[in-house]
Short mmCIF file of C-alpha atoms and ligand atoms in Angstrom, two decimals:
data_model
loop_
_atom_site.label_atom_id
_atom_site.label_comp_id
_atom_site.label_asym_id
_atom_site.label_seq_id
_atom_site.Cartn_x
_atom_site.Cartn_y
_atom_site.Cartn_z
CA UNK D 1 264.30 404.07 179.37
CA UNK D 2 262.30 401.19 180.62
CA UNK D 3 261.46 398.28 178.48
CA UNK D 4 258.27 397.19 180.30
CA UNK D 5 257.24 400.42 181.99
CA UNK D 6 254.00 398.85 183.47
CA UNK D 7 255.62 395.94 185.25
CA UNK D 8 259.04 397.37 186.10
CA UNK D 9 257.52 400.35 187.95
CA UNK D 10 254.59 398.73 189.81
CA UNK D 11 253.95 400.42 193.11
CA UNK D 12 255.06 398.11 195.95
CA UNK D 13 251.54 396.99 197.11
CA UNK D 14 250.47 396.25 193.61
CA UNK D 15 253.69 394.40 192.94
CA UNK D 16 253.30 392.28 196.15
CA UNK D 17 249.70 391.52 195.28
CA UNK D 18 250.79 390.24 191.97
CA UNK D 19 253.60 388.21 193.52
CA UNK D 20 251.16 386.61 195.88
CA UNK D 21 248.71 385.68 193.19
CA UNK D 22 251.47 384.12 191.17
CA UNK D 23 253.00 382.44 194.18
CA UNK D 24 249.80 380.61 195.01
CA UNK D 25 249.45 379.42 191.38
CA UNK D 26 253.04 378.11 191.28
CA UNK D 27 252.74 376.46 194.68
CA UNK D 28 249.66 374.56 193.49
CA UNK D 29 251.31 373.60 190.31
CA UNK D 30 254.45 372.18 191.90
CA UNK D 31 252.58 370.43 194.65
CA UNK D 32 250.51 368.56 192.17
CA UNK D 33 253.06 367.90 189.42
CA UNK D 34 256.43 367.50 191.04
CA UNK D 35 256.79 364.58 193.49
CA UNK D 36 259.75 366.19 195.18
CA UNK D 37 257.79 369.28 196.29
CA UNK D 38 254.88 367.14 197.31
CA UNK D 39 257.30 365.12 199.57
CA UNK D 40 259.12 368.09 201.08
CA UNK D 41 255.97 370.16 201.60
CA UNK D 42 254.21 367.22 203.29
CA UNK D 43 257.32 366.55 205.41
CA UNK D 44 257.20 370.19 206.56
CA UNK D 45 253.44 369.92 207.22
CA UNK D 46 252.47 372.73 204.94
CA UNK D 47 250.07 372.62 201.93
CA UNK D 48 249.85 375.27 199.31
CA UNK D 49 246.53 376.45 200.79
CA UNK D 50 248.33 377.27 204.11
CA UNK D 51 250.26 380.04 202.47
CA UNK D 52 247.98 382.90 203.02
CA UNK D 53 250.38 385.74 202.69
CA UNK D 54 253.78 386.55 201.18
CA UNK D 55 255.33 386.14 204.64
CA UNK D 56 254.03 382.62 204.86
CA UNK D 57 256.48 381.58 202.23
CA UNK D 58 258.97 381.26 204.97
CA UNK D 59 257.06 378.13 206.19
CA UNK D 60 258.18 376.33 203.13
CA UNK D 61 261.37 374.31 203.03
CA UNK D 62 264.33 375.47 200.98
CA UNK D 63 265.46 373.77 197.78
CA UNK D 64 269.18 373.19 197.40
CA UNK D 65 271.62 372.38 194.58
CA UNK D 66 271.87 368.92 196.18
CA UNK D 67 268.19 368.39 195.60
CA UNK D 68 268.68 369.26 191.98
CA UNK D 69 271.52 366.72 191.74
CA UNK D 70 269.46 364.05 193.27
CA UNK D 71 266.68 364.56 190.74
CA UNK D 72 269.18 364.64 187.83
CA UNK D 73 268.41 365.19 184.96
CA UNK D 74 264.70 365.93 184.74
CA UNK D 75 263.20 364.86 187.96
CA UNK D 76 262.07 368.39 189.01
CA UNK D 77 260.46 369.33 185.76
CA UNK D 78 256.77 370.37 186.27
CA UNK D 79 255.75 369.81 182.52
CA UNK D 80 256.01 366.75 180.31
CA UNK D 81 259.00 366.71 177.94
CA UNK D 82 256.75 367.37 174.97
CA UNK D 83 256.21 370.93 176.41
CA UNK D 84 260.02 371.42 176.86
CA UNK D 85 261.62 373.28 174.01
CA UNK D 86 265.11 373.86 175.38
CA UNK D 87 267.59 372.35 177.78
CA UNK D 88 270.60 373.93 179.40
CA UNK D 89 272.99 372.69 182.00
CA UNK D 90 275.35 374.60 184.47
CA UNK D 91 279.01 374.39 183.80
CA UNK D 92 281.82 372.55 185.43
CA UNK D 93 280.27 369.60 187.01
CA UNK D 94 280.75 365.92 186.23
CA UNK D 95 277.81 363.67 185.13
CA UNK D 96 275.60 365.36 187.71
CA UNK D 97 275.48 369.00 186.42
CA UNK D 98 272.25 370.74 187.09
CA UNK D 99 269.96 370.53 184.08
CA UNK D 100 267.17 373.15 183.47
CA UNK D 101 264.34 373.06 181.01
CA UNK D 102 262.22 375.76 179.31
CA UNK D 103 258.79 375.76 177.77
CA UNK D 104 258.14 378.14 174.81
CA UNK D 105 256.61 380.66 177.32
CA UNK D 106 259.69 380.26 179.49
CA UNK D 107 261.81 381.22 176.66
CA UNK D 108 259.56 384.11 175.99
CA UNK D 109 259.71 385.33 179.42
CA UNK D 110 263.49 385.02 179.58
CA UNK D 111 263.91 386.91 176.34
CA UNK D 112 261.74 389.76 177.74
CA UNK D 113 263.78 389.87 180.93
CA UNK D 114 266.98 390.05 178.95
CA UNK D 115 265.53 392.78 176.81
CA UNK D 116 264.64 394.65 180.04
CA UNK D 117 268.44 394.28 180.97
CA UNK D 118 269.61 395.80 177.61
CA UNK D 119 267.20 398.69 177.91
CA UNK D 120 268.29 399.24 181.53
CA UNK D 121 271.77 399.59 180.07
CA UNK D 122 270.55 402.25 177.79
CA UNK D 123 270.35 400.19 174.55
CA UNK D 124 267.80 400.36 171.92
CA UNK D 125 267.00 398.57 168.64
CA UNK D 126 269.62 400.80 166.93
CA UNK D 127 272.38 399.17 168.84
CA UNK D 128 274.74 396.40 167.72
CA UNK D 129 275.49 393.86 170.43
CA UNK D 130 278.63 391.83 170.34
CA UNK D 131 277.66 388.75 172.33
CA UNK D 132 280.82 387.00 173.62
CA UNK D 133 279.06 384.83 176.28
CA UNK D 134 279.51 381.20 175.43
CA UNK D 135 276.82 379.58 173.22
CA UNK D 136 275.83 376.00 174.21
CA UNK D 137 274.73 374.39 177.31
CA UNK D 138 275.75 377.48 179.22
CA UNK D 139 272.80 379.83 179.52
CA UNK D 140 274.79 383.04 178.84
CA UNK D 141 275.08 383.04 175.11
CA UNK D 142 271.66 382.02 174.00
CA UNK D 143 269.97 383.99 176.82
CA UNK D 144 271.62 387.31 175.88
CA UNK D 145 271.14 386.49 172.14
CA UNK D 146 267.32 386.05 172.46
CA UNK D 147 266.98 389.18 174.61
CA UNK D 148 268.96 391.19 171.92
CA UNK D 149 266.61 389.97 169.18
CA UNK D 150 263.58 390.62 171.36
CA UNK D 151 264.79 394.26 171.72
CA UNK D 152 265.30 394.33 167.99
CA UNK D 153 269.00 395.16 168.31
CA UNK D 154 271.50 393.60 165.85
CA UNK D 155 273.24 390.82 167.62
CA UNK D 156 276.64 389.34 166.67
CA UNK D 157 276.71 385.79 167.92
CA UNK D 158 280.36 385.60 168.70
CA UNK D 159 280.46 383.16 171.62
CA UNK D 160 283.66 382.93 173.54
CA UNK D 161 287.31 382.29 172.36
CA UNK D 162 289.09 383.24 169.29
CA UNK D 163 290.15 386.44 170.67
CA UNK D 164 292.02 387.90 167.72
CA UNK D 165 288.87 387.42 165.53
CA UNK D 166 286.76 389.04 168.15
CA UNK D 167 289.04 392.10 168.04
CA UNK D 168 288.64 392.19 164.31
CA UNK D 169 284.95 392.12 164.51
CA UNK D 170 284.95 394.80 167.16
CA UNK D 171 286.83 396.99 164.74
CA UNK D 172 284.88 396.09 161.56
CA UNK D 173 281.33 395.73 162.60
CA UNK D 174 281.53 398.52 165.22
CA UNK D 175 279.24 397.01 167.84
CA UNK D 176 278.03 399.55 170.38
CA UNK D 177 277.67 397.19 173.26
CA UNK D 178 279.49 394.00 174.41
CA UNK D 179 278.32 391.16 176.69
CA UNK D 180 280.86 388.85 178.23
CA UNK D 181 282.44 387.97 181.52
CA UNK D 182 284.35 390.90 183.00
CA UNK D 183 287.64 388.97 182.88
CA UNK D 184 287.22 388.19 179.31
CA UNK D 185 286.57 391.88 178.59
CA UNK D 186 289.83 392.74 180.29
CA UNK D 187 291.54 389.98 178.21
CA UNK D 188 290.06 391.45 175.04
CA UNK D 189 291.35 394.87 176.02
CA UNK D 190 294.75 393.65 176.64
CA UNK D 191 295.14 391.58 173.50
CA UNK D 192 293.75 394.30 171.43
CA UNK D 193 296.23 396.69 172.65
CA UNK D 194 299.02 394.14 172.03
CA UNK D 195 297.73 393.95 168.38
CA UNK D 196 298.18 397.74 168.24
CA UNK D 197 294.44 398.51 168.30
CA UNK D 198 293.27 401.65 170.13
CA UNK D 199 290.68 399.92 172.16
CA UNK D 200 289.30 403.21 173.51
CA UNK D 201 288.32 404.39 169.95
CA UNK D 202 286.04 401.51 169.08
CA UNK D 203 282.43 402.32 168.88
CA UNK D 204 281.61 400.32 172.02
CA UNK D 205 279.59 402.46 174.46
CA UNK D 206 278.36 399.95 176.95
CA UNK D 207 279.56 396.63 178.53
CA UNK D 208 277.13 394.19 180.22
CA UNK D 209 279.27 391.93 182.28
CA UNK D 210 278.41 389.08 184.62
CA UNK D 211 278.63 385.36 185.27
CA UNK D 212 281.44 385.78 187.77
CA UNK D 213 282.28 388.02 190.72
CA UNK D 214 283.95 391.30 190.02
CA UNK D 215 284.62 394.63 191.83
CA UNK D 216 284.19 398.37 191.49
CA UNK D 217 288.01 398.53 190.90
CA UNK D 218 287.58 396.24 187.91
CA UNK D 219 284.69 398.40 186.75
CA UNK D 220 287.06 401.43 186.73
CA UNK D 221 289.62 399.42 184.76
CA UNK D 222 287.06 398.26 182.14
CA UNK D 223 285.56 401.67 181.77
CA UNK D 224 288.92 403.28 181.19
CA UNK D 225 290.45 400.68 178.95
CA UNK D 226 287.51 400.29 176.71
CA UNK D 227 286.00 403.88 177.13
CA UNK D 228 282.50 402.33 177.99
CA UNK D 229 280.04 402.35 180.78
CA UNK D 230 280.40 398.91 182.51
CA UNK D 231 277.34 397.44 184.14
CA UNK D 232 276.61 394.32 186.17
CA UNK D 233 274.22 391.64 185.25
CA UNK D 234 273.30 388.51 187.44
CA UNK D 235 271.55 385.31 186.78
CA UNK D 236 272.05 381.63 187.37
CA UNK D 237 270.95 378.65 185.17
CA UNK D 238 268.68 377.15 187.97
CA UNK D 239 266.53 380.21 188.30
CA UNK D 240 266.65 381.11 184.62
CA UNK D 241 270.04 382.18 183.29
CA UNK D 242 271.35 385.74 182.86
CA UNK D 243 268.69 388.47 183.33
CA UNK D 244 267.52 387.62 186.91
CA UNK D 245 268.88 391.08 187.85
CA UNK D 246 270.48 393.99 186.07
CA UNK D 247 272.01 397.21 187.08
CA UNK D 248 270.45 400.37 185.49
CA UNK D 249 272.70 402.91 183.85
CA UNK D 250 271.08 405.64 186.07
CA UNK D 251 271.58 404.03 189.41
CA UNK D 252 274.74 401.93 188.96
CA UNK D 253 274.45 400.67 192.55
CA UNK D 254 273.02 397.20 192.63
CA UNK D 255 271.03 395.25 190.18
CA UNK D 256 267.24 395.41 190.02
CA UNK D 257 265.67 391.98 190.53
CA UNK D 258 262.80 391.50 188.22
CA UNK D 259 260.33 390.94 191.14
CA UNK D 260 257.25 390.41 188.96
CA UNK D 261 258.91 387.04 188.11
CA UNK D 262 260.99 386.19 191.17
CA UNK D 263 260.64 386.57 194.96
CA UNK D 264 263.88 387.27 196.65
CA UNK D 265 264.85 386.62 200.23
CA UNK D 266 268.15 386.93 202.08
CA UNK D 267 268.91 384.44 204.71
CA UNK D 268 271.52 383.50 207.40
CA UNK D 269 273.26 380.67 205.67
CA UNK D 270 273.93 378.92 209.01
CA UNK D 271 270.43 379.08 210.48
CA UNK D 272 268.30 379.68 207.42
CA UNK D 273 266.53 382.67 209.25
CA UNK D 274 265.32 385.40 207.07
CA UNK D 275 267.29 388.63 207.39
CA UNK D 276 266.01 392.11 207.28
CA UNK D 277 266.46 393.87 204.05
CA UNK D 278 269.90 395.51 203.77
CA UNK D 279 271.73 392.88 205.64
CA UNK D 280 274.24 390.75 203.94
CA UNK D 281 273.14 387.15 203.52
CA UNK D 282 272.58 384.26 201.18
CA UNK D 283 270.21 385.10 198.32
CA UNK D 284 267.18 382.79 197.95
CA UNK D 285 264.87 382.89 194.93
CA UNK D 286 261.32 381.57 194.19
CA UNK D 287 260.31 381.75 190.56
CA UNK D 288 256.78 383.00 189.92
CA UNK D 289 256.28 382.45 186.20
CA UNK D 290 258.44 379.55 185.14
CA UNK D 291 256.55 376.59 183.72
CA UNK D 292 259.11 373.85 182.97
CA UNK D 293 261.36 374.24 186.00
CA UNK D 294 259.79 376.22 188.87
CA UNK D 295 261.93 376.51 191.92
CA UNK D 296 260.63 377.13 195.37
CA UNK D 297 262.94 378.95 197.86
CA UNK D 298 266.12 378.02 196.00
CA UNK D 299 269.32 378.70 198.00
CA UNK D 300 271.73 380.21 195.51
CA UNK D 301 274.73 380.19 197.88
CA UNK D 302 275.53 383.67 196.64
CA UNK D 303 276.01 386.21 199.29
CA UNK D 304 274.81 389.74 198.89
CA UNK D 305 272.63 392.47 200.30
CA UNK D 306 269.32 393.86 199.11
CA UNK D 307 268.90 397.55 198.57
CA UNK D 308 265.43 398.85 199.06
CA UNK D 309 265.98 402.53 198.62
CA UNK D 310 264.12 403.89 195.58
CA UNK D 311 266.33 404.12 192.44
CA UNK D 312 266.47 407.24 190.27
CA UNK D 313 265.59 405.29 187.21
CA UNK D 314 262.05 404.88 188.31
CA UNK D 315 262.01 401.12 188.60
CA UNK D 316 260.29 399.91 191.78
CA UNK D 317 262.08 396.55 191.83
CA UNK D 318 264.46 395.96 194.78
CA UNK D 319 268.11 395.80 193.97
CA UNK D 320 270.85 393.38 195.04
CA UNK D 321 274.48 394.61 195.70
CA UNK D 322 277.46 393.00 194.12
CA UNK D 323 277.92 389.33 195.06
CA UNK D 324 280.33 389.42 198.04
CA UNK D 325 281.10 385.82 198.09
CA UNK D 326 279.48 382.32 198.42
CA UNK D 327 278.28 380.54 201.44
CA UNK D 328 279.72 377.34 199.99
CA UNK D 329 283.21 376.79 198.53
CA UNK D 330 282.26 377.00 194.78
CA UNK D 331 285.03 378.73 192.67
CA UNK D 332 284.44 380.34 189.26
CA UNK D 333 287.61 379.80 187.24
CA UNK D 334 287.45 381.31 183.76
CA UNK D 335 283.61 381.14 183.87
CA UNK D 336 283.56 377.44 184.99
CA UNK D 337 281.99 376.56 188.27
CA UNK D 338 284.42 374.45 190.30
CA UNK D 339 283.82 372.80 193.64
CA UNK D 340 287.01 371.69 195.54
CA UNK D 341 285.17 368.47 196.18
CA UNK D 342 285.14 367.71 192.55
CA UNK D 343 288.84 368.11 192.34
CA UNK D 344 289.09 365.95 195.41
CA UNK D 345 287.08 363.23 193.58
CA UNK D 346 289.52 363.31 190.71
CA UNK D 347 292.75 363.18 193.06
CA UNK D 348 291.45 360.23 195.10
CA UNK D 349 290.80 358.16 191.94
CA UNK D 350 294.55 358.28 191.14
CA UNK D 351 296.82 355.76 192.81
CA UNK D 352 299.87 357.02 194.52
CA UNK D 353 298.38 360.28 195.93
CA UNK D 354 297.31 361.25 199.41
CA UNK D 355 293.97 363.02 199.91
CA UNK D 356 295.83 366.13 201.03
CA UNK D 357 295.70 368.91 198.62
CA UNK D 358 295.54 372.70 198.38
CA UNK D 359 294.14 374.77 195.55
CA UNK D 360 295.72 378.10 194.70
CA UNK D 361 293.59 380.36 192.44
CA UNK D 362 295.27 383.47 191.05
CA UNK D 363 294.95 385.80 188.15
CA UNK D 364 297.79 386.37 185.71
CA UNK D 365 297.10 389.28 183.58
CA UNK D 366 293.46 388.84 182.96
CA UNK D 367 293.28 385.10 183.10
CA UNK D 368 292.32 383.03 186.15
CA UNK D 369 294.91 380.28 187.07
CA UNK D 370 294.38 377.21 189.16
CA UNK D 371 297.21 375.43 190.81
CA UNK D 372 296.50 372.13 192.51
CA UNK D 373 299.15 371.01 194.95
CA UNK D 374 298.83 367.48 196.14
CA UNK D 375 300.88 365.13 198.26
CA UNK D 376 302.26 361.88 196.80
CA UNK D 377 302.19 358.80 199.02
CA UNK D 378 305.22 357.71 201.05
CA UNK D 379 305.65 354.78 198.69
CA UNK D 380 305.41 356.73 195.45
CA UNK D 381 307.89 359.12 196.92
CA UNK D 382 310.24 356.48 197.92
CA UNK D 383 310.18 354.84 194.61
CA UNK D 384 310.12 357.99 192.53
CA UNK D 385 313.75 358.74 192.11
CA UNK D 386 312.72 358.73 188.41
CA UNK D 387 311.50 362.18 187.75
CA UNK D 388 309.61 360.79 184.84
CA UNK D 389 307.19 358.82 187.09
CA UNK D 390 306.14 362.00 188.79
CA UNK D 391 305.83 363.92 185.56
CA UNK D 392 303.53 361.22 184.12
CA UNK D 393 301.43 361.51 187.24
CA UNK D 394 301.18 365.13 186.90
CA UNK D 395 300.13 364.91 183.29
CA UNK D 396 297.48 362.42 184.21
CA UNK D 397 296.02 364.61 186.95
CA UNK D 398 296.02 367.60 184.58
CA UNK D 399 294.20 365.60 181.93
CA UNK D 400 291.61 364.15 184.41
CA UNK D 401 290.75 367.51 185.75
CA UNK D 402 290.43 368.94 182.29
CA UNK D 403 288.26 366.01 181.33
CA UNK D 404 285.95 365.91 184.20
CA UNK D 405 285.65 369.51 185.15
CA UNK D 406 286.58 371.35 181.99
CA UNK D 407 289.17 373.62 183.51
CA UNK D 408 293.01 373.68 182.84
CA UNK D 409 295.03 373.36 186.05
CA UNK D 410 298.71 373.37 186.89
CA UNK D 411 299.56 370.49 189.08
CA UNK D 412 302.43 370.47 191.59
CA UNK D 413 303.23 367.20 193.35
CA UNK D 414 304.66 367.82 196.86
CA UNK D 415 306.36 365.58 199.38
CA UNK D 416 304.22 363.56 201.75
CA UNK D 417 303.13 365.61 205.00
CA UNK D 418 304.35 368.81 203.58
CA UNK D 419 300.89 370.59 203.21
CA UNK D 420 299.14 372.29 205.99
CA UNK D 421 296.82 370.06 208.21
CA UNK D 422 293.64 371.38 209.70
CA UNK D 423 292.10 370.95 213.06
CA UNK D 424 288.62 372.24 212.36
CA UNK D 425 287.17 372.80 208.90
CA UNK D 426 289.85 372.36 206.28
CA UNK D 427 290.49 375.43 204.23
CA UNK D 428 291.78 374.12 201.03
CA UNK D 429 291.53 377.08 198.83
CA UNK D 430 293.80 380.20 198.51
CA UNK D 431 292.27 382.76 196.29
CA UNK D 432 294.83 385.30 195.41
CA UNK D 433 292.68 387.07 192.90
CA UNK D 434 292.08 390.64 193.69
CA UNK D 435 288.72 391.04 192.35
P1 LIG U 501 275.76 379.46 186.07
O1 LIG U 501 274.51 378.83 186.51
O2 LIG U 501 276.74 378.53 185.56
O3 LIG U 501 275.43 380.59 185.12
O4 LIG U 501 276.39 380.13 187.34
C1 LIG U 501 275.73 381.04 188.14
C2 LIG U 501 276.54 381.57 189.22
O5 LIG U 501 277.48 382.62 188.58
C3 LIG U 501 275.80 382.41 190.22
O6 LIG U 501 275.24 381.62 191.19
C4 LIG U 501 276.96 383.35 190.76
O7 LIG U 501 277.65 382.67 191.72
C5 LIG U 501 277.79 383.63 189.52
N1 LIG U 501 277.38 384.94 188.94
C6 LIG U 501 276.59 385.26 187.87
N2 LIG U 501 276.43 386.50 187.73
C7 LIG U 501 277.28 387.08 188.59
C8 LIG U 501 277.63 388.51 188.90
N3 LIG U 501 277.11 389.56 188.19
N4 LIG U 501 278.45 388.72 189.89
C9 LIG U 501 278.89 387.74 190.64
N5 LIG U 501 278.66 386.41 190.46
C10 LIG U 501 277.86 386.09 189.41
ZN1 LIG U 502 267.59 401.73 188.75
#
């Protein structure tokens, strides 16, 4: 089944003609309404009129997360605040998270794209959808919610947490589909079993999992433990939120990118050169229909490859494979985006520590864990025969990381000069999660 048969199956040439028409409109709009784009286009010596084909897009500069931060909070909005009906922000950053805005029509488009995702997963208005993505500033909860309502399905707005209650609702309300992060789904399965619930005999049929990287091995586990079909959904707040791309239940190999609303490119993260389809590279999006917060050539830092082969579901939109990694060092820990540099910023603000640290990310059972190992200074070390002093420091670091970044970490203070030193690029992260 296809939600928007007309737009999801457009023949390539018609789709590209539509993309080009929409691209011209959005370029004119951002050039005339957003100072940032006028400056960067001018600096590159390109005006919207110079873009005469889709391929000309490559003449325009990229937009980065840094650009978003520098224009925090609303500097890149292309409409007045009176037209903005919703704000969201991406997780895990300090004051300068990235803030995104939506007009009424943006919410409408987003809802449709999420509805397309649900239909791609085989759902109809007769389904009951248990939505355990977080509601709030994070785009996951409300994004999926509106899509489910658009489809006409019955949505249970669970949000995250309160796992025992979630398991009760899964048993009592009998939802046929669940949306959450794949790690939380495993967590639910595990806790359910611990409560003596036969998690395979629930009415759940489909899981729509995303917001963090996962693997085919994890898919097998989820499908086995919950007796469901587990499908991958992709999105990021900057570009819209969940629903930028979705795997179809027929193909199950790669997620269709809704190309009538986004242009996708893969680039070499070092040189910025465009790669031929099929090669692994950094994914770059240009939004074609967004009003409040259009983005031109936004570098996602997500690394994947595009799949151009036709899909048996009949959708003509290109697919992207699983996210293979990131071209920056962002970690996703229990759904929260964390940059090592943010942890560093917390550590250097605390007296008695050295700027030598190591982050160890692991997964215990189904939960991500973060351990921060940091050296204490010679002086602290010399004066710290009192264990209490060090314990107090550890507690302070744990609290600051929690307060500023929203993640719980374990902190281990180590002797001066005991951590590895680097000659080139420092590699401060050990990720032991087998995803
Ligand atoms: P946020 O803007 O907080 O929703 O975070 C978006 C980021 O989450 C993306 O840039 C990806 O790195 C990650 N992400 C979202 N969906 C997936 C997915 N299906 N697989 C892997 N990573 C994902
Ligand atoms: Zn398909």
